[in-house]
PDB file of C-alpha atoms in Angstrom:
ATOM      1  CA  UNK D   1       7.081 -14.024  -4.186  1.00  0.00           C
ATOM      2  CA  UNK D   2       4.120 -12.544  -6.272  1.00  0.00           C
ATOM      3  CA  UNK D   3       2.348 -10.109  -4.730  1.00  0.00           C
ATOM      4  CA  UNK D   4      -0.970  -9.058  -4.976  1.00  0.00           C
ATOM      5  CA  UNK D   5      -2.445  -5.088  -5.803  1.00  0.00           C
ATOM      6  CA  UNK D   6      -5.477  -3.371  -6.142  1.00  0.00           C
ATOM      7  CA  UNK D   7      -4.795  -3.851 -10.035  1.00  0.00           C
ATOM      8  CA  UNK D   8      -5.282  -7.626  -9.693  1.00  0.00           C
ATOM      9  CA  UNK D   9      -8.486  -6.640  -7.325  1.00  0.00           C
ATOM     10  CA  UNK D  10      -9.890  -4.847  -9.898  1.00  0.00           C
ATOM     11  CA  UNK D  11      -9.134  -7.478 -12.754  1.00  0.00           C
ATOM     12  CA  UNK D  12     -11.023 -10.659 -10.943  1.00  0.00           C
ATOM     13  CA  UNK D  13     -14.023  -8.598 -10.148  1.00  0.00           C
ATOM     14  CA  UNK D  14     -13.986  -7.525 -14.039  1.00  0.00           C
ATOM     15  CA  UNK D  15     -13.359 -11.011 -15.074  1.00  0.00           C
ATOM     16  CA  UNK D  16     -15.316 -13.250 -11.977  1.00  0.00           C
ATOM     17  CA  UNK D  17     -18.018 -10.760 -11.463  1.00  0.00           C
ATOM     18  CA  UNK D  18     -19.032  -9.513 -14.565  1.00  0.00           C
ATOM     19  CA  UNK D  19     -20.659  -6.689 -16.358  1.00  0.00           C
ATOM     20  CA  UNK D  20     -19.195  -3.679 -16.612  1.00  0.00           C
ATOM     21  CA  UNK D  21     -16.424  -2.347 -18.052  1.00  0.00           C
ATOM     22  CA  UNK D  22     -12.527  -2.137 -16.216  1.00  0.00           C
ATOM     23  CA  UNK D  23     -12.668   1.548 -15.379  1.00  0.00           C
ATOM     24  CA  UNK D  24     -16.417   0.529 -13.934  1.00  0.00           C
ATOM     25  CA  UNK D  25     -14.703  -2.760 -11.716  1.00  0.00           C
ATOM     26  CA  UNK D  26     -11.673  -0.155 -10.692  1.00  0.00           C
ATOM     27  CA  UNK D  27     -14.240   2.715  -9.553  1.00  0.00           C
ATOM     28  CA  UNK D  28     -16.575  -0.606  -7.556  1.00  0.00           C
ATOM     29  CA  UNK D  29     -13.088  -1.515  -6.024  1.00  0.00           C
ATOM     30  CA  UNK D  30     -12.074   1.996  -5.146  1.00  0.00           C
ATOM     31  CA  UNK D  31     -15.626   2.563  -3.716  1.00  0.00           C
ATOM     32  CA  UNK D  32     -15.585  -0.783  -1.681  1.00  0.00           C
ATOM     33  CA  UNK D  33     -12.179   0.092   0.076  1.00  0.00           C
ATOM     34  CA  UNK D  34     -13.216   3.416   0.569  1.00  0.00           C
ATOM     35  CA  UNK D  35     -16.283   2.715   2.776  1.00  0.00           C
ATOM     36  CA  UNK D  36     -14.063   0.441   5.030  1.00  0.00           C
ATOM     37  CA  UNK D  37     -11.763   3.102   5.619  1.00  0.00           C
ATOM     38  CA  UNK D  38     -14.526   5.528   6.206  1.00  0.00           C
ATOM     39  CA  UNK D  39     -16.017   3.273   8.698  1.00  0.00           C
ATOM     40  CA  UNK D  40     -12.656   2.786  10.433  1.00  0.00           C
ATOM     41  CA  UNK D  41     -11.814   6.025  10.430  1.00  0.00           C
ATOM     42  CA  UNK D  42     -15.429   7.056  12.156  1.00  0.00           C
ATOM     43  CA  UNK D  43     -13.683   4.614  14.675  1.00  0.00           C
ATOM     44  CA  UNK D  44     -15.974   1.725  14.148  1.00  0.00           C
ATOM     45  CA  UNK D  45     -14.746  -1.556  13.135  1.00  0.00           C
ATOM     46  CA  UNK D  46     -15.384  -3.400  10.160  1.00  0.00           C
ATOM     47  CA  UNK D  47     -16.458  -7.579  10.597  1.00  0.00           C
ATOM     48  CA  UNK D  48     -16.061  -9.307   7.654  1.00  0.00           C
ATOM     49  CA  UNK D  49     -17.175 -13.311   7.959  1.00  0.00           C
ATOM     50  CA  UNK D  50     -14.860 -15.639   6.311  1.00  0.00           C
ATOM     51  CA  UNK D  51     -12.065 -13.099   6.436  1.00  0.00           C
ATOM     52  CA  UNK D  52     -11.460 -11.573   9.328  1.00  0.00           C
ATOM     53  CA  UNK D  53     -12.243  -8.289  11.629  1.00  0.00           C
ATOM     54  CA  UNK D  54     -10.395  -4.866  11.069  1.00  0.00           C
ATOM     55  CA  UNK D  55     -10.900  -2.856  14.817  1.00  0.00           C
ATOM     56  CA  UNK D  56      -9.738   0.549  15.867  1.00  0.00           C
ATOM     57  CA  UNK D  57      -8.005   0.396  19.186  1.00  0.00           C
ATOM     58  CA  UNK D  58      -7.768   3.919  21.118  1.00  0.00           C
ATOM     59  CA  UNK D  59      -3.858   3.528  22.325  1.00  0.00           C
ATOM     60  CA  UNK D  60      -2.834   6.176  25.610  1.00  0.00           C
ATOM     61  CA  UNK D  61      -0.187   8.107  25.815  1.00  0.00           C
ATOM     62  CA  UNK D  62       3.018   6.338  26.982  1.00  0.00           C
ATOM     63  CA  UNK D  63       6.806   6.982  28.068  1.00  0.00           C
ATOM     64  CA  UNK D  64       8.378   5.375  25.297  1.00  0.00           C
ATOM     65  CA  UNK D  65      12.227   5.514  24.890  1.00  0.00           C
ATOM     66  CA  UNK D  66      14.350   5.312  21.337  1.00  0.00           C
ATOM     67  CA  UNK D  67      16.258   2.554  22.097  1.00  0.00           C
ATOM     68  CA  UNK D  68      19.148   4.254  19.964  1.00  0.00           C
ATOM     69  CA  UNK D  69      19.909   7.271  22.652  1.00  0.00           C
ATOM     70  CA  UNK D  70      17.950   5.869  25.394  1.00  0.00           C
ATOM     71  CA  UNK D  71      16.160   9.046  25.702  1.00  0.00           C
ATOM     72  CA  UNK D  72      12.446   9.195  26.898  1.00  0.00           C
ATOM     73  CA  UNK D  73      10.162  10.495  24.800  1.00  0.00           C
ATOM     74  CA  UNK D  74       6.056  10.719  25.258  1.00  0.00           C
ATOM     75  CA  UNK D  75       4.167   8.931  22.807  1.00  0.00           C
ATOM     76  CA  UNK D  76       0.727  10.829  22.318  1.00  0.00           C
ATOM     77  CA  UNK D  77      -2.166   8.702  22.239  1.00  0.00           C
ATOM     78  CA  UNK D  78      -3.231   7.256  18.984  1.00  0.00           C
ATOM     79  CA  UNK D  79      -5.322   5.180  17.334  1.00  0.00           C
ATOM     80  CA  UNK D  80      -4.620   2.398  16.126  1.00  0.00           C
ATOM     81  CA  UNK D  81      -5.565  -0.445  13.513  1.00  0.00           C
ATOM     82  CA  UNK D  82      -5.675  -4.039  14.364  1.00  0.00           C
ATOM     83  CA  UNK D  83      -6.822  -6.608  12.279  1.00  0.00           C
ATOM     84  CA  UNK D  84      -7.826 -10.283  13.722  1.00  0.00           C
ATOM     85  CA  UNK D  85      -8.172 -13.233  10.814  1.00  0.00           C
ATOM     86  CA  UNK D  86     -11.052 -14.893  11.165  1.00  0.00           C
ATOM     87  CA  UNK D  87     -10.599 -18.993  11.525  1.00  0.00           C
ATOM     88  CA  UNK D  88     -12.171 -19.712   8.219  1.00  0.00           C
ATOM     89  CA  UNK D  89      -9.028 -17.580   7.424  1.00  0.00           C
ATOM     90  CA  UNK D  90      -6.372 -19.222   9.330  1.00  0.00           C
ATOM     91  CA  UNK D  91      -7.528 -22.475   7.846  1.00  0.00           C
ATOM     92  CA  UNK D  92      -7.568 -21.383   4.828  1.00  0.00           C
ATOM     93  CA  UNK D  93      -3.829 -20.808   4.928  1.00  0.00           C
ATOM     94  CA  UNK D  94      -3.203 -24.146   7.118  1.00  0.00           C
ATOM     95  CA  UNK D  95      -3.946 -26.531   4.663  1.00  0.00           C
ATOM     96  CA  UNK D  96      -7.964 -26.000   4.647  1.00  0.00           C
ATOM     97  CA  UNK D  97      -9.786 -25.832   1.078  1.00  0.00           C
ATOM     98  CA  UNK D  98      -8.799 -23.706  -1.007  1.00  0.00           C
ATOM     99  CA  UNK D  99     -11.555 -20.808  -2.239  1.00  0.00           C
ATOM    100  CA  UNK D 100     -12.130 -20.649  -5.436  1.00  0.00           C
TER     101      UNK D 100
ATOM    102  CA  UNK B   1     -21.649   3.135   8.425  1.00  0.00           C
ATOM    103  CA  UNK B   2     -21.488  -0.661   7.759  1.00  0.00           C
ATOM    104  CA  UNK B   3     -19.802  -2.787  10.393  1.00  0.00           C
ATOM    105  CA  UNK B   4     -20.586  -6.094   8.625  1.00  0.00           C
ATOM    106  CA  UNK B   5     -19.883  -7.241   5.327  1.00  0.00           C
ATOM    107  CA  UNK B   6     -23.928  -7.516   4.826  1.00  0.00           C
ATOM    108  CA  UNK B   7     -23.620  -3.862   6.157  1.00  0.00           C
ATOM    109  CA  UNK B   8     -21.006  -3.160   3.170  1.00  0.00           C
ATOM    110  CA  UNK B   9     -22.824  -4.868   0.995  1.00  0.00           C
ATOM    111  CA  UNK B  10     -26.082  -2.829   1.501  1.00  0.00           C
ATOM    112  CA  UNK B  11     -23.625   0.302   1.339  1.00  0.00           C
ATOM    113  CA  UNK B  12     -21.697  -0.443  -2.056  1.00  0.00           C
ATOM    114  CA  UNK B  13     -25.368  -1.196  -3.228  1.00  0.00           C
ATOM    115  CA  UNK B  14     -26.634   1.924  -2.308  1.00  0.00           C
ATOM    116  CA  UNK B  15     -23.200   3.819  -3.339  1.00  0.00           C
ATOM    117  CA  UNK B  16     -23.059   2.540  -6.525  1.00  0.00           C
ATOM    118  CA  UNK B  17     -27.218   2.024  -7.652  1.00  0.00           C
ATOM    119  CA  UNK B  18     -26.637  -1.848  -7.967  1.00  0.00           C
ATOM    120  CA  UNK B  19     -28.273  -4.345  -7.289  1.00  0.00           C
ATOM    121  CA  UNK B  20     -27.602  -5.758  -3.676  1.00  0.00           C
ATOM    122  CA  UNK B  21     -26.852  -9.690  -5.456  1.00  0.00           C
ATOM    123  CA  UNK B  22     -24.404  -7.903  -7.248  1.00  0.00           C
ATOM    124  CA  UNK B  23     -22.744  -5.772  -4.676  1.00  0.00           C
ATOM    125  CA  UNK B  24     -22.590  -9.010  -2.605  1.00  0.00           C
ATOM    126  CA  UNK B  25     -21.029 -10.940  -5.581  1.00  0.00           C
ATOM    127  CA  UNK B  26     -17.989  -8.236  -5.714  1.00  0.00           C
ATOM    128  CA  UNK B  27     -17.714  -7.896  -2.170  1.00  0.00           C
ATOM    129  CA  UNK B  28     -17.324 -11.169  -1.990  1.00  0.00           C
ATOM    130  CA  UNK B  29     -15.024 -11.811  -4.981  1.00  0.00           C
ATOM    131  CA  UNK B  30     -12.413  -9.501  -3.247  1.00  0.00           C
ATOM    132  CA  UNK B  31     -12.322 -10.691  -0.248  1.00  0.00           C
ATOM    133  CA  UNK B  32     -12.165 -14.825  -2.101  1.00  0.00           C
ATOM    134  CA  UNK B  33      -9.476 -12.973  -3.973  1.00  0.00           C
ATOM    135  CA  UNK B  34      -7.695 -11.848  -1.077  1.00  0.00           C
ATOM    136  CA  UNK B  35      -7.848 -15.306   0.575  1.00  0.00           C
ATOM    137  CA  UNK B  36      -6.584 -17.477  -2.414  1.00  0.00           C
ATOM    138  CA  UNK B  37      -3.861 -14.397  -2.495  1.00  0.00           C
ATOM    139  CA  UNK B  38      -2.890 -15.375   1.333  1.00  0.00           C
ATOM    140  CA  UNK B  39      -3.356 -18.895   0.631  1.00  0.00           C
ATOM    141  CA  UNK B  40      -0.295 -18.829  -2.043  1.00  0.00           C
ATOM    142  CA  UNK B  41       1.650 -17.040   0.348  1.00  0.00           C
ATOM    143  CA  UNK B  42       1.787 -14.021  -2.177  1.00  0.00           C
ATOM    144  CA  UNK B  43       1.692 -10.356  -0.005  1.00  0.00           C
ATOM    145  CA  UNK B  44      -1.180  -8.249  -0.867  1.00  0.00           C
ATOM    146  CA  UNK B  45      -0.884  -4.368  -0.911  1.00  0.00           C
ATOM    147  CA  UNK B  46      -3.774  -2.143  -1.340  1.00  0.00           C
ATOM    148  CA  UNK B  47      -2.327   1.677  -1.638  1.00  0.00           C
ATOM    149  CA  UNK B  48      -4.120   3.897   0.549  1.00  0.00           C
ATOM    150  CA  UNK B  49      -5.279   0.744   2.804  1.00  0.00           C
ATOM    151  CA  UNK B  50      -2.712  -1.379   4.118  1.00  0.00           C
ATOM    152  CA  UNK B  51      -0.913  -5.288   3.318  1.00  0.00           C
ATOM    153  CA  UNK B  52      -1.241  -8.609   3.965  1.00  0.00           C
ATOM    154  CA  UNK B  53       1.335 -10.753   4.627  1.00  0.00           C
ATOM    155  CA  UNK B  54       1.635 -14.156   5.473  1.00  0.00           C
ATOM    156  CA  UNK B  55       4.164 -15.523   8.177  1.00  0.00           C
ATOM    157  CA  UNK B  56       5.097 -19.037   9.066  1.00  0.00           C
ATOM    158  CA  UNK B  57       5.641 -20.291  12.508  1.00  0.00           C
ATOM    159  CA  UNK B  58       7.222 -22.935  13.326  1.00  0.00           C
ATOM    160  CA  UNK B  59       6.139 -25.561  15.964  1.00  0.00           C
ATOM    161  CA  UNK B  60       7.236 -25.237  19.553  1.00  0.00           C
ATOM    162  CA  UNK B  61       6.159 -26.543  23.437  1.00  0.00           C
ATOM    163  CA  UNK B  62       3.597 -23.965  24.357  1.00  0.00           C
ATOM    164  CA  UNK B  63       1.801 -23.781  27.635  1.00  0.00           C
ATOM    165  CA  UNK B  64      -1.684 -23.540  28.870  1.00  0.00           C
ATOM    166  CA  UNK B  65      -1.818 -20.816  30.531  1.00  0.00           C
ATOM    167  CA  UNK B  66      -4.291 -21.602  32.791  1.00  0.00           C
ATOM    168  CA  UNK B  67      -3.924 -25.396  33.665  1.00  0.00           C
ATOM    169  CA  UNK B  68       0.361 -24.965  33.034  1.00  0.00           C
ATOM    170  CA  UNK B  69      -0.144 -28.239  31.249  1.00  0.00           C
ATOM    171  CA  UNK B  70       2.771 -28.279  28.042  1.00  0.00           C
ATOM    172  CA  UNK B  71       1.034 -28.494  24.547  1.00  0.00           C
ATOM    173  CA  UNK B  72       2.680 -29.164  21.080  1.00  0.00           C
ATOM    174  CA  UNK B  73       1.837 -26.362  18.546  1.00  0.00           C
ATOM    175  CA  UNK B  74       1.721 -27.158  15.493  1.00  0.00           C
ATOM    176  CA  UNK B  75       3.710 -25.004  13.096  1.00  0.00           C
ATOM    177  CA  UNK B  76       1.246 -22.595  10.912  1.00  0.00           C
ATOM    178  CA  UNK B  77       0.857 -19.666   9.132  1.00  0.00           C
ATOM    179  CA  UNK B  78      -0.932 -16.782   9.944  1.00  0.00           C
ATOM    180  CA  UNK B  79      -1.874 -13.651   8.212  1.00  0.00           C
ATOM    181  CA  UNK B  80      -0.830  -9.863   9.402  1.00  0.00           C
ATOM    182  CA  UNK B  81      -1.905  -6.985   8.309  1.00  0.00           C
ATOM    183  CA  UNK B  82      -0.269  -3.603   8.484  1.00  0.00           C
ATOM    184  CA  UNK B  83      -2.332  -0.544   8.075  1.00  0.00           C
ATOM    185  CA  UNK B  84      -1.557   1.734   5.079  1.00  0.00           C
ATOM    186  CA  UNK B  85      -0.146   5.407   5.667  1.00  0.00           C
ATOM    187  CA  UNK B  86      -3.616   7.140   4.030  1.00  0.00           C
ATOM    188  CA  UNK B  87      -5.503   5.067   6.583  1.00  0.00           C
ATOM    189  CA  UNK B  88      -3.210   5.369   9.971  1.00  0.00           C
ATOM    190  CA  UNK B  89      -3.395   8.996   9.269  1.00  0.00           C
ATOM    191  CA  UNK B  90      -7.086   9.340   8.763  1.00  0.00           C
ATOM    192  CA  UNK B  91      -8.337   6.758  11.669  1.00  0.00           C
ATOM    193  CA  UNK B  92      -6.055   9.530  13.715  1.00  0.00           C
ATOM    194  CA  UNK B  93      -7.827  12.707  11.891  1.00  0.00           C
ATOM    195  CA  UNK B  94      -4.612  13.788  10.333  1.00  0.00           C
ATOM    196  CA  UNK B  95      -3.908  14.433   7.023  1.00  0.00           C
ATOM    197  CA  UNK B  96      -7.119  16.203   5.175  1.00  0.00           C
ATOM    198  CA  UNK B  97      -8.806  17.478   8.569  1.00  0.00           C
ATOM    199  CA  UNK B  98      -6.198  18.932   9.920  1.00  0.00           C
ATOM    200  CA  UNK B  99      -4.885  18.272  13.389  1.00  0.00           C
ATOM    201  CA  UNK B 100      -7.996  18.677  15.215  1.00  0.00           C
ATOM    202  CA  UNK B 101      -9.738  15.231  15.794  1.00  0.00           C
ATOM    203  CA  UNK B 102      -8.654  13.922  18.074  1.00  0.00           C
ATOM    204  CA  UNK B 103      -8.805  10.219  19.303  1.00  0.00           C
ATOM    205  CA  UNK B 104     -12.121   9.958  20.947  1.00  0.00           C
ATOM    206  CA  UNK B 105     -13.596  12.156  18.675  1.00  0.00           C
ATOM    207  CA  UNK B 106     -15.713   9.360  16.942  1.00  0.00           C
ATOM    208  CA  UNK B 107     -18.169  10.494  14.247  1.00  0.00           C
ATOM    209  CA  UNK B 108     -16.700  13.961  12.509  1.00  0.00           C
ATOM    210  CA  UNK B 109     -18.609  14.806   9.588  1.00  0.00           C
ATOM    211  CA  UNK B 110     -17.167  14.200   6.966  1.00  0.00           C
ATOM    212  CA  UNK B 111     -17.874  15.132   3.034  1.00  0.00           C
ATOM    213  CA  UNK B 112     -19.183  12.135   1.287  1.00  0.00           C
ATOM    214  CA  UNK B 113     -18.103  11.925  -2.098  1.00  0.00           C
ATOM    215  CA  UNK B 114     -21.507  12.178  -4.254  1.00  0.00           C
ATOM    216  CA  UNK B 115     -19.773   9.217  -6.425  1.00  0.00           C
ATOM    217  CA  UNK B 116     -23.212   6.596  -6.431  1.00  0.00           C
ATOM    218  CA  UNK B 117     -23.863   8.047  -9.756  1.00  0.00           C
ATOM    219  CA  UNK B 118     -20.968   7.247 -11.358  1.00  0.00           C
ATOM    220  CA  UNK B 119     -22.481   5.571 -13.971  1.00  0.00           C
ATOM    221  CA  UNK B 120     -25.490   7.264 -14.614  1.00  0.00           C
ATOM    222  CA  UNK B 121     -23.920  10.795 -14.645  1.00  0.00           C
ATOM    223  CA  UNK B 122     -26.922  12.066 -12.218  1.00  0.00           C
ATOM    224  CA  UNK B 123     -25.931  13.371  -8.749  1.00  0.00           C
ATOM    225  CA  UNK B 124     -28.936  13.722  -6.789  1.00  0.00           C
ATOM    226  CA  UNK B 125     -28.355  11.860  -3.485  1.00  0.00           C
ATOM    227  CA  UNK B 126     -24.928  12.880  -1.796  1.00  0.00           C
ATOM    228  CA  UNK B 127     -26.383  13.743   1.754  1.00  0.00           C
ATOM    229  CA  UNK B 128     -28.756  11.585   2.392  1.00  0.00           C
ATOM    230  CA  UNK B 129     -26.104   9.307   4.421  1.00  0.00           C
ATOM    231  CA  UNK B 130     -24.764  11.229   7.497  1.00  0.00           C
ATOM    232  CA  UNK B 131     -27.933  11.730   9.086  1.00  0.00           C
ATOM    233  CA  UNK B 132     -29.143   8.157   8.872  1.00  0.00           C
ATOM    234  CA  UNK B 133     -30.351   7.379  12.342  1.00  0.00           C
ATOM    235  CA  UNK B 134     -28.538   4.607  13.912  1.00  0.00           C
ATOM    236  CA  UNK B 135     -31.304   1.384  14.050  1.00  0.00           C
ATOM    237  CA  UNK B 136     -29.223  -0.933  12.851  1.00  0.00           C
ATOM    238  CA  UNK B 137     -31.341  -2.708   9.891  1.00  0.00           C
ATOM    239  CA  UNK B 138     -33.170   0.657   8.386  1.00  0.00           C
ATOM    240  CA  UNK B 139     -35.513  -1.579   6.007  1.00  0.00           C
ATOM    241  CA  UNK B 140     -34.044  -1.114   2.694  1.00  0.00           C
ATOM    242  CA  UNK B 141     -36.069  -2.750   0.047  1.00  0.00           C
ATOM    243  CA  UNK B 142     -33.177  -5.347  -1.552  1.00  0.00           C
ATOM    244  CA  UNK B 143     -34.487  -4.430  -5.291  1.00  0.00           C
ATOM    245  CA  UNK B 144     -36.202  -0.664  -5.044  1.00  0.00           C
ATOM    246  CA  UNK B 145     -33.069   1.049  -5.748  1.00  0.00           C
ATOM    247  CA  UNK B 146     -30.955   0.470  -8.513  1.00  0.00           C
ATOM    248  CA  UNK B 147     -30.972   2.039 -11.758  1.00  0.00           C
ATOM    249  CA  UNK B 148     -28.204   1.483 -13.887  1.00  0.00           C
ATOM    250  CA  UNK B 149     -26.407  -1.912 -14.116  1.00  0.00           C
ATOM    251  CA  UNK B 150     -27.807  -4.734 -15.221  1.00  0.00           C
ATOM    252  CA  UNK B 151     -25.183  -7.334 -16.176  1.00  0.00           C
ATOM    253  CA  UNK B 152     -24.425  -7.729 -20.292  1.00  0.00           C
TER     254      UNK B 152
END
């Protein structure tokens, strides 16, 4: 199955968007996914309509066990990153219109 | 820090001295981008980020949980995303801060890249982010600030 990078990112907002050159759209893209993770990683989440919402969830610390040895081990508490489609989403993949 | 995409749009604006029309028409092309990616069941990976993959369920006899009343689910497909290493270990204040944030330890300063000049080779306005106060919609005029870009 194809699969989709950054590199393809960068090539529809050169060719859809317009106006400035490819190492201009990669440095936009670059930017753009950098202020999402800086947000996230200032623990706030990120709601993007149409698409869907990224949110950090503070995780405690837990008895967890490797399921190889059976031994317990702690694991610390964490943060972690959840990400919940949004229904435009969800139709969008179910047979809803497709975006052009 | 934006928590909306009108948020993000307002930032990449500022960021990058465009227009905000224009920032909106690239945040938005990703994310379209991104969508019709799903929507052709191709996997998306962003480096430094995370993926996106589709899955397909199948249908089954669920349950409401509250009445107990069966339900047919229809089968579907639903996207997941899996948070990229770069990410997972900065959301945790690993990696380039050292092991000291903790969770809990919301808003560390952190060094903003002075990049919103990018194109205009000035560098006059790196700091003027971290202290923004926190009012939600600081009145930003939508066509004060931009310098360089205008489209070909």
């Amino acid at each position: 199955m194809a699969k989709m990078t950054k590199a393809d990112i960068i090539e529809a907002v050169y060719e859809k968007v317009g106006g400035f050159s490819k190492k201009e759209a990669a440095d936009i893209v670059e930017t753009v996914f950098d202020t999402i993770k800086q947000t996230l990683e200032n623990g706030e989440k990120i709601k993007i309509s149409g698409f869907g919402n990224f949110v950090v969830r503070e995780k405690k610390a837990r008895i967890g066990r490797n399921p190889q040895t059976g031994e317990e081990i702690t694991i610390s508490a964490r943060r972690v990153l959840t990400f919940k489609p949004s229904q435009v989403l969800k139709n969008a993949l179910n047979g809803g219109e497709p975006v052009n | 820090m934006p928590t909306t995409k009108s948020d993000l749009i307002d930032d990449i604006s500022e960021r990058l001295r465009l227009p905000k029309g224009k920032a909106e028409l690239i945040v938005n092309c990703i994310f379209d981008e991104m969508t019709r990616a799903l929507q052709q069941d191709e996997r998306i990976e962003i480096r430094g980020f995370g993926s996106f993959e589709v899955r397909s369920y199948k249908a089954y006899e669920g349950r409401n949980p509250r009445t107990g009343e069966t339900v047919k689910v229809d089968p579907k497909k639903l996207p997941f995303f899996k948070v990229g290493k770069e990410l997972r270990e900065r959301i945790n204040g690993e990696g380039d801060g050292g092991e000291g944030a903790r969770p809990n330890s919301a808003k560390q300063a952190r060094s903003q890249e002075p990049r919103a000049d990018w194109h205009t080779g000035r560098g006059e306005r790196a700091d003027e982010r971290d202290d923004e106060p926190d009012l939600g919609e600081p009145a930003r005029g939508s066509s004060s600030h931009h310098g360089g870009f205008t489209p070909a």
